[in-house]
Amino acid sequence: MSNNFYHIPVLLTETIEALNLKSGLTIVDGTLGGGGHAKLILEKILPNGRLIGIDQDAEALKAAKENLEDFKENTVFVHDNFRNLNQILDSLGIEKVNGILLDLGVSMHQIMSSLRGFSFAGFEENLNAPLDMRMNRDNPITAENILNEYGEAELEELLRKLGEERFARSIAKMIVLKRPLKSVNALLEAIKAGTPPKYRFGKPTAAWAGNVFRAVRMEVNEELEVVREVLDVALNRLNTGGRLAIITFHSLEDRIVKQTFKNWAEEIKPQPGFGVTQKKAIAKIVTRKPILPTADEVKSNPASSSAKLRVVEKI
Ligand SMILES: C[S@@+](CC[C@H](N)C(=O)[O-])C[C@H]1O[C@@H](n2cnc3c(N)ncnc32)[C@H](O)[C@@H]1O
């Protein structure tokens, strides 16, 4: 990469293969990031293909523009949320596309950016960062709002559901007790106070604080809601034979994708006399089981360890 945007694309070869790319296609990358996947997509769809690259993070988009400089004639850069896919394609005068990629979650660049509050890891400055965690800094709700304004029960549910955090109750209690929380370090202190010492000692911070940070980040960015919203729109915007590839990093996200794909692919034949209504499949599942990173990929990029790639084809 030509700038200091740092992200290793996950399941790269597998994703490019799954999209069934060829010259001349129009593809949407709804989570452009630094353009790692996009670059390989562009190489396959040149010379006449087009990539619509969407990211809600202005910093990511700026980096992608630099990294994809050689492909700028074939790329449209859009600063928006992929939940607005309909409006984005309408405004470009595009009715249907041949493929859509969503590589969900945050980039390593976002995680490691001091001042953005996504993480306690990386640099010392991260500890003093404000509790922001917005991928799109134009959005009004920050992590600080959520941590200081949600009720204790609401926080507990959030940590339990999105964070799968076993000490959700005591951590929620400590967050409320230690208000107002202003910095990453203040959140870390609240988590520490709500977690039994024997669970923390000798373990890296990620092991006892990671779930809470991830849960708050997912809430700030409405990460499950946007996936629920975009799936039907995405399928509707595909040409017949077009593919939708989604990489998830969280079990709840994956469940939404898996169940929606299953529902699209379900075929119910009419059974005369049994009152069963017919249902035609609208997509074919390409990946019966999700594609997972190889042991080598996980070794060289531990952030890929929870990744799952699922692909459907519109019929
Ligand atoms: C995992 S990274 C993608 C990395 C990219 N595939 C690459 O190879 O560089 C996810 C990116 O998607 C963006 N993003 C996440 N959710 C989004 C959404 N709902 N709408 C638009 N962009 C989103 C994030 O800002 C981040 O830059």
mmCIF file of C-alpha atoms and ligand atoms in Angstrom:
data_model
loop_
_atom_site.group_PDB
_atom_site.id
_atom_site.type_symbol
_atom_site.label_atom_id
_atom_site.label_comp_id
_atom_site.label_asym_id
_atom_site.label_seq_id
_atom_site.Cartn_x
_atom_site.Cartn_y
_atom_site.Cartn_z
ATOM 1 C CA MET A 1 0.000 0.000 0.000
ATOM 2 C CA SER A 2 1.319 3.387 -0.935
ATOM 3 C CA ASN A 3 0.137 5.264 2.185
ATOM 4 C CA ASN A 4 0.034 4.484 5.878
ATOM 5 C CA PHE A 5 -3.378 2.766 5.786
ATOM 6 C CA TYR A 6 -2.830 -0.625 7.358
ATOM 7 C CA HIS A 7 -5.147 -3.553 6.666
ATOM 8 C CA ILE A 8 -4.534 -7.094 5.484
ATOM 9 C CA PRO A 9 -7.456 -8.242 3.323
ATOM 10 C CA VAL A 10 -9.041 -11.409 4.686
ATOM 11 C CA LEU A 11 -9.901 -14.507 2.605
ATOM 12 C CA LEU A 12 -8.641 -12.606 -0.425
ATOM 13 C CA THR A 13 -8.165 -15.380 -3.002
ATOM 14 C CA GLU A 14 -11.298 -17.202 -1.856
ATOM 15 C CA THR A 15 -13.428 -14.050 -2.161
ATOM 16 C CA ILE A 16 -12.149 -13.121 -5.608
ATOM 17 C CA GLU A 17 -12.771 -16.666 -6.852
ATOM 18 C CA ALA A 18 -16.243 -16.745 -5.330
ATOM 19 C CA LEU A 19 -17.311 -13.569 -7.114
ATOM 20 C CA ASN A 20 -16.849 -15.264 -10.508
ATOM 21 C CA LEU A 21 -15.289 -12.163 -12.033
ATOM 22 C CA LYS A 22 -14.589 -11.408 -15.655
ATOM 23 C CA SER A 23 -13.797 -8.421 -17.789
ATOM 24 C CA GLY A 24 -16.577 -5.866 -18.193
ATOM 25 C CA LEU A 25 -18.565 -6.564 -15.005
ATOM 26 C CA THR A 26 -19.958 -3.935 -12.640
ATOM 27 C CA ILE A 27 -19.194 -4.796 -9.023
ATOM 28 C CA VAL A 28 -20.061 -3.098 -5.733
ATOM 29 C CA ASP A 29 -17.555 -3.222 -2.886
ATOM 30 C CA GLY A 30 -19.714 -1.976 -0.015
ATOM 31 C CA THR A 31 -16.836 -1.960 2.482
ATOM 32 C CA LEU A 32 -13.958 -0.563 0.482
ATOM 33 C CA GLY A 33 -11.526 -0.041 3.403
ATOM 34 C CA GLY A 34 -8.037 0.420 2.000
ATOM 35 C CA GLY A 35 -9.100 -1.180 -1.283
ATOM 36 C CA GLY A 36 -7.323 -4.517 -0.745
ATOM 37 C CA HIS A 37 -10.125 -6.667 -2.181
ATOM 38 C CA ALA A 38 -11.101 -3.917 -4.626
ATOM 39 C CA LYS A 39 -7.688 -3.890 -6.306
ATOM 40 C CA LEU A 40 -7.928 -7.578 -7.209
ATOM 41 C CA ILE A 41 -11.539 -7.168 -8.308
ATOM 42 C CA LEU A 42 -10.516 -4.292 -10.592
ATOM 43 C CA GLU A 43 -7.679 -6.288 -12.124
ATOM 44 C CA LYS A 44 -10.206 -8.965 -13.136
ATOM 45 C CA ILE A 45 -12.922 -6.651 -14.503
ATOM 46 C CA LEU A 46 -10.680 -4.331 -16.539
ATOM 47 C CA PRO A 47 -10.646 -2.834 -19.121
ATOM 48 C CA ASN A 48 -14.362 -2.082 -19.308
ATOM 49 C CA GLY A 49 -15.570 -3.084 -15.852
ATOM 50 C CA ARG A 50 -16.658 -0.707 -13.137
ATOM 51 C CA LEU A 51 -16.246 -0.818 -9.375
ATOM 52 C CA ILE A 52 -18.553 1.104 -7.069
ATOM 53 C CA GLY A 53 -16.497 1.438 -3.877
ATOM 54 C CA ILE A 54 -18.456 2.473 -0.797
ATOM 55 C CA ASP A 55 -17.118 3.258 2.669
ATOM 56 C CA GLN A 56 -18.663 5.267 5.457
ATOM 57 C CA ASP A 57 -15.244 6.175 6.833
ATOM 58 C CA ALA A 58 -13.790 9.234 5.087
ATOM 59 C CA GLU A 59 -10.233 8.228 6.110
ATOM 60 C CA ALA A 60 -10.629 4.793 4.518
ATOM 61 C CA LEU A 61 -12.012 6.309 1.349
ATOM 62 C CA LYS A 62 -9.101 8.724 1.084
ATOM 63 C CA ALA A 63 -6.626 5.839 1.481
ATOM 64 C CA ALA A 64 -8.513 3.736 -1.071
ATOM 65 C CA LYS A 65 -8.403 6.589 -3.578
ATOM 66 C CA GLU A 66 -4.624 6.700 -3.268
ATOM 67 C CA ASN A 67 -4.206 2.926 -3.360
ATOM 68 C CA LEU A 68 -6.473 2.568 -6.384
ATOM 69 C CA GLU A 69 -5.033 5.560 -8.271
ATOM 70 C CA ASP A 70 -4.119 3.334 -11.236
ATOM 71 C CA PHE A 71 -7.752 2.235 -11.542
ATOM 72 C CA LYS A 72 -9.456 5.576 -11.049
ATOM 73 C CA GLU A 73 -11.059 5.585 -14.515
ATOM 74 C CA ASN A 74 -12.928 2.409 -13.588
ATOM 75 C CA THR A 75 -13.846 3.251 -9.989
ATOM 76 C CA VAL A 76 -16.559 5.370 -8.401
ATOM 77 C CA PHE A 77 -15.775 6.276 -4.773
ATOM 78 C CA VAL A 78 -18.794 6.800 -2.538
ATOM 79 C CA HIS A 79 -18.720 8.102 1.032
ATOM 80 C CA ASP A 80 -21.862 6.532 2.446
ATOM 81 C CA ASN A 81 -23.288 3.642 4.411
ATOM 82 C CA PHE A 82 -23.991 0.509 2.364
ATOM 83 C CA ARG A 83 -27.431 0.470 4.003
ATOM 84 C CA ASN A 84 -28.219 3.202 1.427
ATOM 85 C CA LEU A 85 -27.343 0.951 -1.527
ATOM 86 C CA ASN A 86 -30.597 1.662 -3.361
ATOM 87 C CA GLN A 87 -30.119 5.426 -3.258
ATOM 88 C CA ILE A 88 -26.423 5.108 -4.141
ATOM 89 C CA LEU A 89 -27.073 3.035 -7.272
ATOM 90 C CA ASP A 90 -30.084 5.179 -8.239
ATOM 91 C CA SER A 91 -27.983 8.320 -8.052
ATOM 92 C CA LEU A 92 -25.385 6.714 -10.344
ATOM 93 C CA GLY A 93 -28.079 5.622 -12.794
ATOM 94 C CA ILE A 94 -27.200 1.951 -12.276
ATOM 95 C CA GLU A 95 -30.075 -0.483 -12.092
ATOM 96 C CA LYS A 96 -28.344 -3.838 -11.687
ATOM 97 C CA VAL A 97 -24.816 -4.998 -10.887
ATOM 98 C CA ASN A 98 -22.975 -8.293 -11.385
ATOM 99 C CA GLY A 99 -21.558 -8.765 -7.920
ATOM 100 C CA ILE A 100 -21.530 -7.313 -4.432
ATOM 101 C CA LEU A 101 -18.928 -7.750 -1.697
ATOM 102 C CA LEU A 102 -19.410 -6.891 1.962
ATOM 103 C CA ASP A 103 -16.376 -7.434 4.197
ATOM 104 C CA LEU A 104 -18.008 -6.463 7.467
ATOM 105 C CA GLY A 105 -16.692 -4.853 10.599
ATOM 106 C CA VAL A 106 -13.757 -2.555 11.111
ATOM 107 C CA SER A 107 -10.382 -2.367 9.415
ATOM 108 C CA MET A 108 -7.154 -2.845 11.326
ATOM 109 C CA HIS A 109 -6.421 0.761 10.469
ATOM 110 C CA GLN A 110 -9.478 1.901 12.407
ATOM 111 C CA ILE A 111 -8.623 -0.350 15.347
ATOM 112 C CA MET A 112 -5.104 0.988 15.524
ATOM 113 C CA SER A 113 -5.940 4.659 14.999
ATOM 114 C CA SER A 114 -5.315 6.518 18.198
ATOM 115 C CA LEU A 115 -7.954 9.160 18.950
ATOM 116 C CA ARG A 116 -10.799 7.083 17.547
ATOM 117 C CA GLY A 117 -11.397 4.985 20.656
ATOM 118 C CA PHE A 118 -11.927 1.612 18.965
ATOM 119 C CA SER A 119 -9.265 -0.166 20.929
ATOM 120 C CA PHE A 120 -6.981 -0.311 23.919
ATOM 121 C CA ALA A 121 -4.336 -2.095 21.852
ATOM 122 C CA GLY A 122 -1.497 -0.764 19.779
ATOM 123 C CA PHE A 123 -0.267 2.542 21.052
ATOM 124 C CA GLU A 124 -0.125 4.294 24.408
ATOM 125 C CA GLU A 125 -2.180 7.222 22.996
ATOM 126 C CA ASN A 126 -5.095 4.830 22.494
ATOM 127 C CA LEU A 127 -5.644 4.810 26.264
ATOM 128 C CA ASN A 128 -6.306 8.542 26.402
ATOM 129 C CA ALA A 129 -8.475 8.560 23.291
ATOM 130 C CA PRO A 130 -12.048 9.773 23.667
ATOM 131 C CA LEU A 131 -14.748 7.102 23.580
ATOM 132 C CA ASP A 132 -15.777 7.707 19.980
ATOM 133 C CA MET A 133 -15.823 4.432 17.935
ATOM 134 C CA ARG A 134 -17.802 5.913 15.017
ATOM 135 C CA MET A 135 -16.793 4.603 11.612
ATOM 136 C CA ASN A 136 -18.571 7.607 10.125
ATOM 137 C CA ARG A 137 -17.645 10.673 12.116
ATOM 138 C CA ASP A 138 -20.684 12.540 10.772
ATOM 139 C CA ASN A 139 -22.976 10.271 12.800
ATOM 140 C CA PRO A 140 -24.321 11.809 15.994
ATOM 141 C CA ILE A 141 -23.990 8.891 18.467
ATOM 142 C CA THR A 142 -20.595 8.045 19.978
ATOM 143 C CA ALA A 143 -19.510 5.352 22.422
ATOM 144 C CA GLU A 144 -19.394 8.061 25.089
ATOM 145 C CA ASN A 145 -23.124 8.746 24.591
ATOM 146 C CA ILE A 146 -23.979 5.067 24.916
ATOM 147 C CA LEU A 147 -21.771 4.388 27.934
ATOM 148 C CA ASN A 148 -22.945 7.462 29.832
ATOM 149 C CA GLU A 149 -26.609 7.552 28.836
ATOM 150 C CA TYR A 150 -27.911 3.971 28.578
ATOM 151 C CA GLY A 151 -29.632 2.540 31.650
ATOM 152 C CA GLU A 152 -27.800 -0.214 33.558
ATOM 153 C CA ALA A 153 -30.153 -2.970 32.346
ATOM 154 C CA GLU A 154 -29.841 -1.771 28.755
ATOM 155 C CA LEU A 155 -26.042 -1.801 29.012
ATOM 156 C CA GLU A 156 -26.072 -5.267 30.542
ATOM 157 C CA GLU A 157 -28.187 -6.587 27.680
ATOM 158 C CA LEU A 158 -25.916 -4.960 25.134
ATOM 159 C CA LEU A 159 -22.789 -6.512 26.651
ATOM 160 C CA ARG A 160 -24.451 -9.900 26.939
ATOM 161 C CA LYS A 161 -25.937 -9.947 23.450
ATOM 162 C CA LEU A 162 -23.368 -8.255 21.233
ATOM 163 C CA GLY A 163 -20.356 -8.931 23.445
ATOM 164 C CA GLU A 164 -21.312 -12.428 24.658
ATOM 165 C CA GLU A 165 -19.721 -11.134 27.877
ATOM 166 C CA ARG A 166 -20.123 -13.445 30.862
ATOM 167 C CA PHE A 167 -19.644 -10.641 33.406
ATOM 168 C CA ALA A 168 -22.121 -8.335 31.628
ATOM 169 C CA ARG A 169 -24.061 -7.564 34.815
ATOM 170 C CA SER A 170 -21.145 -6.539 37.031
ATOM 171 C CA ILE A 171 -19.409 -4.621 34.226
ATOM 172 C CA ALA A 172 -22.628 -2.696 33.432
ATOM 173 C CA LYS A 173 -22.914 -1.864 37.134
ATOM 174 C CA MET A 174 -19.345 -0.535 37.242
ATOM 175 C CA ILE A 175 -19.813 1.525 34.086
ATOM 176 C CA VAL A 176 -22.797 3.256 35.698
ATOM 177 C CA LEU A 177 -20.934 3.721 39.006
ATOM 178 C CA LYS A 178 -17.867 5.253 37.370
ATOM 179 C CA ARG A 179 -19.728 7.766 35.209
ATOM 180 C CA PRO A 180 -18.958 10.000 33.485
ATOM 181 C CA LEU A 181 -16.631 7.849 31.347
ATOM 182 C CA LYS A 182 -14.569 9.990 28.999
ATOM 183 C CA SER A 183 -11.602 7.954 27.767
ATOM 184 C CA VAL A 184 -10.669 4.460 26.641
ATOM 185 C CA ASN A 185 -8.792 4.100 29.907
ATOM 186 C CA ALA A 186 -11.916 4.960 31.929
ATOM 187 C CA LEU A 187 -13.815 2.167 30.147
ATOM 188 C CA LEU A 188 -10.928 -0.223 30.766
ATOM 189 C CA GLU A 189 -10.997 0.649 34.487
ATOM 190 C CA ALA A 190 -14.746 -0.021 34.642
ATOM 191 C CA ILE A 191 -14.323 -3.386 32.903
ATOM 192 C CA LYS A 192 -11.475 -4.253 35.254
ATOM 193 C CA ALA A 193 -13.588 -3.382 38.295
ATOM 194 C CA GLY A 194 -16.458 -5.520 37.001
ATOM 195 C CA THR A 195 -14.352 -8.578 36.157
ATOM 196 C CA PRO A 196 -13.135 -11.030 38.828
ATOM 197 C CA PRO A 197 -9.347 -10.639 39.276
ATOM 198 C CA LYS A 198 -8.710 -14.331 38.716
ATOM 199 C CA TYR A 199 -10.258 -14.003 35.299
ATOM 200 C CA ARG A 200 -7.932 -11.133 34.399
ATOM 201 C CA PHE A 201 -4.565 -11.933 35.937
ATOM 202 C CA GLY A 202 -1.938 -13.124 33.525
ATOM 203 C CA LYS A 203 -4.211 -12.662 30.554
ATOM 204 C CA PRO A 204 -3.801 -10.115 27.761
ATOM 205 C CA THR A 205 -6.179 -7.152 27.870
ATOM 206 C CA ALA A 206 -7.974 -8.411 24.762
ATOM 207 C CA ALA A 207 -9.071 -11.510 26.682
ATOM 208 C CA TRP A 208 -10.981 -9.619 29.377
ATOM 209 C CA ALA A 209 -11.847 -6.294 27.702
ATOM 210 C CA GLY A 210 -12.214 -7.213 24.019
ATOM 211 C CA ASN A 211 -15.853 -8.335 24.207
ATOM 212 C CA VAL A 212 -17.028 -5.071 25.753
ATOM 213 C CA PHE A 213 -15.198 -2.888 23.243
ATOM 214 C CA ARG A 214 -16.601 -4.933 20.354
ATOM 215 C CA ALA A 215 -20.148 -4.769 21.736
ATOM 216 C CA VAL A 216 -20.045 -0.987 22.165
ATOM 217 C CA ARG A 217 -18.523 -0.521 18.704
ATOM 218 C CA MET A 218 -21.248 -2.677 17.116
ATOM 219 C CA GLU A 219 -23.922 -0.661 18.896
ATOM 220 C CA VAL A 220 -22.420 2.708 17.894
ATOM 221 C CA ASN A 221 -22.306 1.686 14.240
ATOM 222 C CA GLU A 222 -25.583 -0.322 14.264
ATOM 223 C CA GLU A 223 -23.640 -3.170 12.716
ATOM 224 C CA LEU A 224 -26.373 -5.825 12.907
ATOM 225 C CA GLU A 225 -29.130 -3.474 11.755
ATOM 226 C CA VAL A 226 -27.273 -2.404 8.600
ATOM 227 C CA VAL A 227 -26.691 -6.031 7.595
ATOM 228 C CA ARG A 228 -30.373 -6.860 8.123
ATOM 229 C CA GLU A 229 -31.352 -3.834 6.042
ATOM 230 C CA VAL A 230 -29.025 -4.355 3.098
ATOM 231 C CA LEU A 231 -29.470 -8.058 2.295
ATOM 232 C CA ASP A 232 -32.762 -7.928 0.364
ATOM 233 C CA VAL A 233 -31.723 -4.706 -1.342
ATOM 234 C CA ALA A 234 -28.437 -6.291 -2.423
ATOM 235 C CA LEU A 235 -30.114 -9.365 -3.907
ATOM 236 C CA ASN A 236 -32.656 -7.188 -5.666
ATOM 237 C CA ARG A 237 -29.892 -5.115 -7.265
ATOM 238 C CA LEU A 238 -28.065 -8.155 -8.679
ATOM 239 C CA ASN A 239 -28.472 -9.390 -12.230
ATOM 240 C CA THR A 240 -29.457 -13.022 -12.623
ATOM 241 C CA GLY A 241 -26.236 -15.002 -12.139
ATOM 242 C CA GLY A 242 -24.748 -12.182 -10.055
ATOM 243 C CA ARG A 243 -23.107 -13.082 -6.765
ATOM 244 C CA LEU A 244 -23.262 -11.648 -3.274
ATOM 245 C CA ALA A 245 -20.252 -12.455 -1.073
ATOM 246 C CA ILE A 246 -20.256 -11.580 2.610
ATOM 247 C CA ILE A 247 -17.418 -11.922 5.108
ATOM 248 C CA THR A 248 -18.587 -11.816 8.732
ATOM 249 C CA PHE A 249 -16.584 -11.717 11.950
ATOM 250 C CA HIS A 250 -19.313 -12.150 14.562
ATOM 251 C CA SER A 251 -21.635 -15.095 15.199
ATOM 252 C CA LEU A 252 -24.799 -12.941 15.252
ATOM 253 C CA GLU A 253 -23.844 -11.294 11.968
ATOM 254 C CA ASP A 254 -23.149 -14.689 10.424
ATOM 255 C CA ARG A 255 -26.470 -16.036 11.673
ATOM 256 C CA ILE A 256 -28.380 -13.219 9.939
ATOM 257 C CA VAL A 257 -26.542 -13.889 6.667
ATOM 258 C CA LYS A 258 -26.884 -17.670 6.907
ATOM 259 C CA GLN A 259 -30.624 -17.615 7.664
ATOM 260 C CA THR A 260 -31.397 -15.042 4.979
ATOM 261 C CA PHE A 261 -29.469 -17.025 2.350
ATOM 262 C CA LYS A 262 -31.287 -20.202 3.432
ATOM 263 C CA ASN A 263 -34.629 -18.480 3.153
ATOM 264 C CA TRP A 264 -33.830 -17.176 -0.341
ATOM 265 C CA ALA A 265 -32.760 -20.640 -1.489
ATOM 266 C CA GLU A 266 -35.736 -22.472 -0.013
ATOM 267 C CA GLU A 267 -38.108 -23.991 -2.512
ATOM 268 C CA ILE A 268 -41.538 -25.237 -1.460
ATOM 269 C CA LYS A 269 -43.458 -27.235 -4.024
ATOM 270 C CA PRO A 270 -47.239 -26.908 -4.078
ATOM 271 C CA GLN A 271 -48.971 -29.921 -2.559
ATOM 272 C CA PRO A 272 -52.513 -30.145 -3.818
ATOM 273 C CA GLY A 273 -54.980 -30.700 -1.030
ATOM 274 C CA PHE A 274 -52.544 -29.797 1.763
ATOM 275 C CA GLY A 275 -52.987 -26.053 1.538
ATOM 276 C CA VAL A 276 -49.219 -25.508 1.260
ATOM 277 C CA THR A 277 -48.369 -22.390 -0.698
ATOM 278 C CA GLN A 278 -45.673 -22.564 -3.290
ATOM 279 C CA LYS A 279 -42.388 -20.754 -2.707
ATOM 280 C CA LYS A 280 -39.791 -20.382 -5.406
ATOM 281 C CA ALA A 281 -36.097 -20.051 -4.628
ATOM 282 C CA ILE A 282 -34.667 -16.671 -5.575
ATOM 283 C CA ALA A 283 -31.013 -17.521 -4.977
ATOM 284 C CA LYS A 284 -28.694 -20.508 -4.985
ATOM 285 C CA ILE A 285 -26.275 -21.020 -2.121
ATOM 286 C CA VAL A 286 -22.729 -21.287 -3.507
ATOM 287 C CA THR A 287 -21.078 -22.060 -0.159
ATOM 288 C CA ARG A 288 -22.980 -24.896 1.571
ATOM 289 C CA LYS A 289 -20.608 -24.381 4.469
ATOM 290 C CA PRO A 290 -18.902 -21.047 5.084
ATOM 291 C CA ILE A 291 -15.383 -20.673 3.743
ATOM 292 C CA LEU A 292 -12.931 -20.189 6.609
ATOM 293 C CA PRO A 293 -9.350 -18.910 6.564
ATOM 294 C CA THR A 294 -6.648 -21.555 6.325
ATOM 295 C CA ALA A 295 -4.371 -22.229 9.285
ATOM 296 C CA ASP A 296 -1.626 -20.377 7.406
ATOM 297 C CA GLU A 297 -3.780 -17.281 6.971
ATOM 298 C CA VAL A 298 -4.736 -17.258 10.658
ATOM 299 C CA LYS A 299 -1.086 -17.642 11.590
ATOM 300 C CA SER A 300 0.034 -14.727 9.454
ATOM 301 C CA ASN A 301 -3.051 -12.606 10.213
ATOM 302 C CA PRO A 302 -4.683 -13.530 13.549
ATOM 303 C CA ALA A 303 -7.436 -10.938 12.898
ATOM 304 C CA SER A 304 -8.796 -13.315 10.259
ATOM 305 C CA SER A 305 -9.469 -16.094 12.756
ATOM 306 C CA SER A 306 -13.220 -15.458 13.151
ATOM 307 C CA ALA A 307 -13.874 -14.687 9.473
ATOM 308 C CA LYS A 308 -16.545 -16.619 7.555
ATOM 309 C CA LEU A 309 -17.288 -16.145 3.869
ATOM 310 C CA ARG A 310 -20.752 -16.988 2.534
ATOM 311 C CA VAL A 311 -21.785 -16.575 -1.089
ATOM 312 C CA VAL A 312 -25.109 -16.758 -2.966
ATOM 313 C CA GLU A 313 -25.949 -16.473 -6.636
ATOM 314 C CA LYS A 314 -29.134 -14.828 -7.843
ATOM 315 C CA ILE A 315 -31.334 -17.093 -9.960
HETATM 316 C C1 LIG B 1 -12.968 -5.034 7.172
HETATM 317 S S1 LIG B 1 -12.797 -3.452 6.450
HETATM 318 C C2 LIG B 1 -12.758 -3.756 4.737
HETATM 319 C C3 LIG B 1 -11.386 -3.924 4.205
HETATM 320 C C4 LIG B 1 -11.300 -4.038 2.701
HETATM 321 N N1 LIG B 1 -12.011 -5.181 2.191
HETATM 322 C C5 LIG B 1 -9.850 -4.085 2.280
HETATM 323 O O1 LIG B 1 -9.419 -5.110 1.721
HETATM 324 O O2 LIG B 1 -9.117 -3.130 2.497
HETATM 325 C C6 LIG B 1 -14.385 -2.792 6.637
HETATM 326 C C7 LIG B 1 -14.549 -1.400 6.059
HETATM 327 O O3 LIG B 1 -15.930 -1.220 5.813
HETATM 328 C C8 LIG B 1 -16.364 -0.008 6.317
HETATM 329 N N2 LIG B 1 -17.753 -0.229 6.730
HETATM 330 C C9 LIG B 1 -18.202 -1.021 7.720
HETATM 331 N N3 LIG B 1 -19.537 -0.978 7.790
HETATM 332 C C10 LIG B 1 -19.942 -0.155 6.780
HETATM 333 C C11 LIG B 1 -21.217 0.283 6.326
HETATM 334 N N4 LIG B 1 -22.334 -0.105 6.946
HETATM 335 N N5 LIG B 1 -21.264 1.106 5.260
HETATM 336 C C12 LIG B 1 -20.122 1.516 4.644
HETATM 337 N N6 LIG B 1 -18.885 1.161 5.047
HETATM 338 C C13 LIG B 1 -18.792 0.315 6.101
HETATM 339 C C14 LIG B 1 -15.430 0.340 7.444
HETATM 340 O O4 LIG B 1 -15.357 1.734 7.610
HETATM 341 C C15 LIG B 1 -14.113 -0.276 6.973
HETATM 342 O O5 LIG B 1 -13.332 0.651 6.288
#
